[in-house]
Amino acid sequence: MSLRFVTSNGHKFAEAKSILNGYGVSIDPLNLAIEEKRSESCARVAEASAKIAYEKARVPLFVEDSGIFLNALHGFPGTYSAWAFGKMGYEGLLKLMRGVRDRRARFVSAIAYADEKGVKIFEAACRGKISGRPAGKNGFGYDPIFIPSGSRKTFAEDAATKARVSHRRRALGCFAKWYVEKNNRKGKIIGKEKS
Ligand code: IMP
């Protein structure tokens, strides 16, 4: 049975599928209604959701919690990014940042994997800044206003860079290496590293 990714976000699923494919790990979506724990830490939110999801489904699975953290706004919207996006979109965040010089921001992704042994967490960030205006059509959420460090383009303008450096790419990369190694030790050849 393939590994399950508990999410209702089609964009997240597509990104995760493509990233994990590179490690030979195949996934299927699992849509479960889970009430998210309130915490300012993506890792804690993901951990709590993974526990609940495993209790319900009893199959190896992972969940992801992510968000964008703005320095000038003391980390807002952070773990409330989905909620904030629903209320005001990226346009609202740009408005809050109007005239603000410190534009530093980071995306964070926490993967929580659960099986009969418990929960394992993998967290990673992608640093960058908030653009002055939206640009690009790719991706989802705050992609049109986030420029990763070392680039001049937003994630929505440059999907190839997003695929290489994103928070999700990094967290899933750490998870995939651990997951493949764990299964290989048990004699189950799950994945193959890209050469
Ligand atoms: P959650 O992890 O389901 O709580 O949602 C995280 C929210 O953060 C998403 O709904 C997006 O608004 C935002 N977000 C997370 N990752 C990304 C990304 O890769 N690009 C743009 N927005 C993101």
CSV table of N, CA and C and ligand atoms in Angstrom, one decimal, residues 9 12 15 36 64-68 79 81-82 85 107 140-143 162 167-168, ligand 1:
chain,number,residue,atom,x,y,z
A,9,ASN,N,-5.6,20.0,0.2
A,9,ASN,CA,-5.0,21.0,-0.7
A,9,ASN,C,-4.4,20.4,-1.9
A,12,LYS,N,-0.7,21.5,-2.7
A,12,LYS,CA,0.3,20.8,-1.9
A,12,LYS,C,0.5,19.4,-2.3
A,15,GLU,N,2.6,19.2,-5.5
A,15,GLU,CA,4.0,19.5,-5.2
A,15,GLU,C,4.7,18.3,-4.5
A,36,GLU,N,-7.4,21.5,13.3
A,36,GLU,CA,-6.0,21.8,13.6
A,36,GLU,C,-5.8,22.4,15.0
A,64,GLU,N,1.2,17.8,6.5
A,64,GLU,CA,2.1,18.9,6.4
A,64,GLU,C,1.4,20.1,6.9
A,65,ASP,N,2.2,20.9,7.7
A,65,ASP,CA,1.6,22.2,8.1
A,65,ASP,C,2.7,23.2,7.6
A,66,SER,N,2.2,24.3,7.0
A,66,SER,CA,3.1,25.3,6.5
A,66,SER,C,2.5,26.7,6.7
A,67,GLY,N,3.4,27.7,6.5
A,67,GLY,CA,2.9,29.1,6.6
A,67,GLY,C,4.0,30.0,6.2
A,68,ILE,N,3.6,31.3,6.1
A,68,ILE,CA,4.6,32.3,5.8
A,68,ILE,C,4.7,33.2,7.0
A,79,THR,N,1.4,30.3,11.4
A,79,THR,CA,0.5,29.1,11.3
A,79,THR,C,-0.9,29.4,10.9
A,81,SER,N,-1.7,31.2,8.3
A,81,SER,CA,-1.6,31.7,6.9
A,81,SER,C,-2.8,31.3,6.1
A,82,ALA,N,-3.3,30.1,6.2
A,82,ALA,CA,-4.4,29.7,5.4
A,82,ALA,C,-5.7,30.5,5.8
A,85,PHE,N,-5.2,34.0,4.5
A,85,PHE,CA,-5.3,34.1,3.0
A,85,PHE,C,-6.8,34.1,2.7
A,107,PHE,N,9.1,31.1,4.5
A,107,PHE,CA,8.1,30.0,4.5
A,107,PHE,C,8.6,28.9,5.3
A,140,PHE,N,0.4,28.8,-5.8
A,140,PHE,CA,-0.8,29.0,-5.0
A,140,PHE,C,-0.5,29.9,-3.9
A,141,GLY,N,-1.5,30.3,-3.1
A,141,GLY,CA,-1.3,31.1,-1.9
A,141,GLY,C,-0.5,32.3,-2.1
A,142,TYR,N,0.5,32.5,-1.3
A,142,TYR,CA,1.3,33.7,-1.3
A,142,TYR,C,2.5,33.7,-2.3
A,143,ASP,N,2.5,32.7,-3.2
A,143,ASP,CA,3.5,32.6,-4.2
A,143,ASP,C,3.8,33.9,-5.0
A,162,LYS,N,11.1,27.5,-7.4
A,162,LYS,CA,10.3,27.0,-6.2
A,162,LYS,C,10.5,25.5,-6.0
A,167,HIS,N,10.4,25.6,0.9
A,167,HIS,CA,10.3,25.0,2.3
A,167,HIS,C,9.8,23.5,2.2
A,168,ARG,N,8.8,23.3,1.3
A,168,ARG,CA,8.2,22.0,1.1
A,168,ARG,C,9.2,21.0,0.5
B,1,IMP,P1,-2.0,24.8,6.1
B,1,IMP,O1,-0.6,24.2,6.1
B,1,IMP,O2,-3.0,24.0,5.4
B,1,IMP,O3,-2.4,25.4,7.4
B,1,IMP,O4,-1.9,26.1,5.1
B,1,IMP,C1,-0.8,26.8,4.9
B,1,IMP,C2,-1.1,28.1,4.1
B,1,IMP,O5,0.1,28.8,3.9
B,1,IMP,C3,-1.6,27.8,2.7
B,1,IMP,O6,-3.0,27.8,2.6
B,1,IMP,C4,-1.0,29.0,1.9
B,1,IMP,O7,-1.9,30.1,2.0
B,1,IMP,C5,0.3,29.3,2.6
B,1,IMP,N1,1.4,28.5,2.0
B,1,IMP,C6,2.0,27.4,2.4
B,1,IMP,N2,2.9,26.9,1.5
B,1,IMP,C7,2.8,27.8,0.5
B,1,IMP,C8,3.5,27.8,-0.7
B,1,IMP,O8,4.3,27.0,-1.1
B,1,IMP,N3,3.2,28.9,-1.5
B,1,IMP,C9,2.3,29.8,-1.2
B,1,IMP,N4,1.6,29.8,-0.1
B,1,IMP,C10,1.9,28.8,0.8
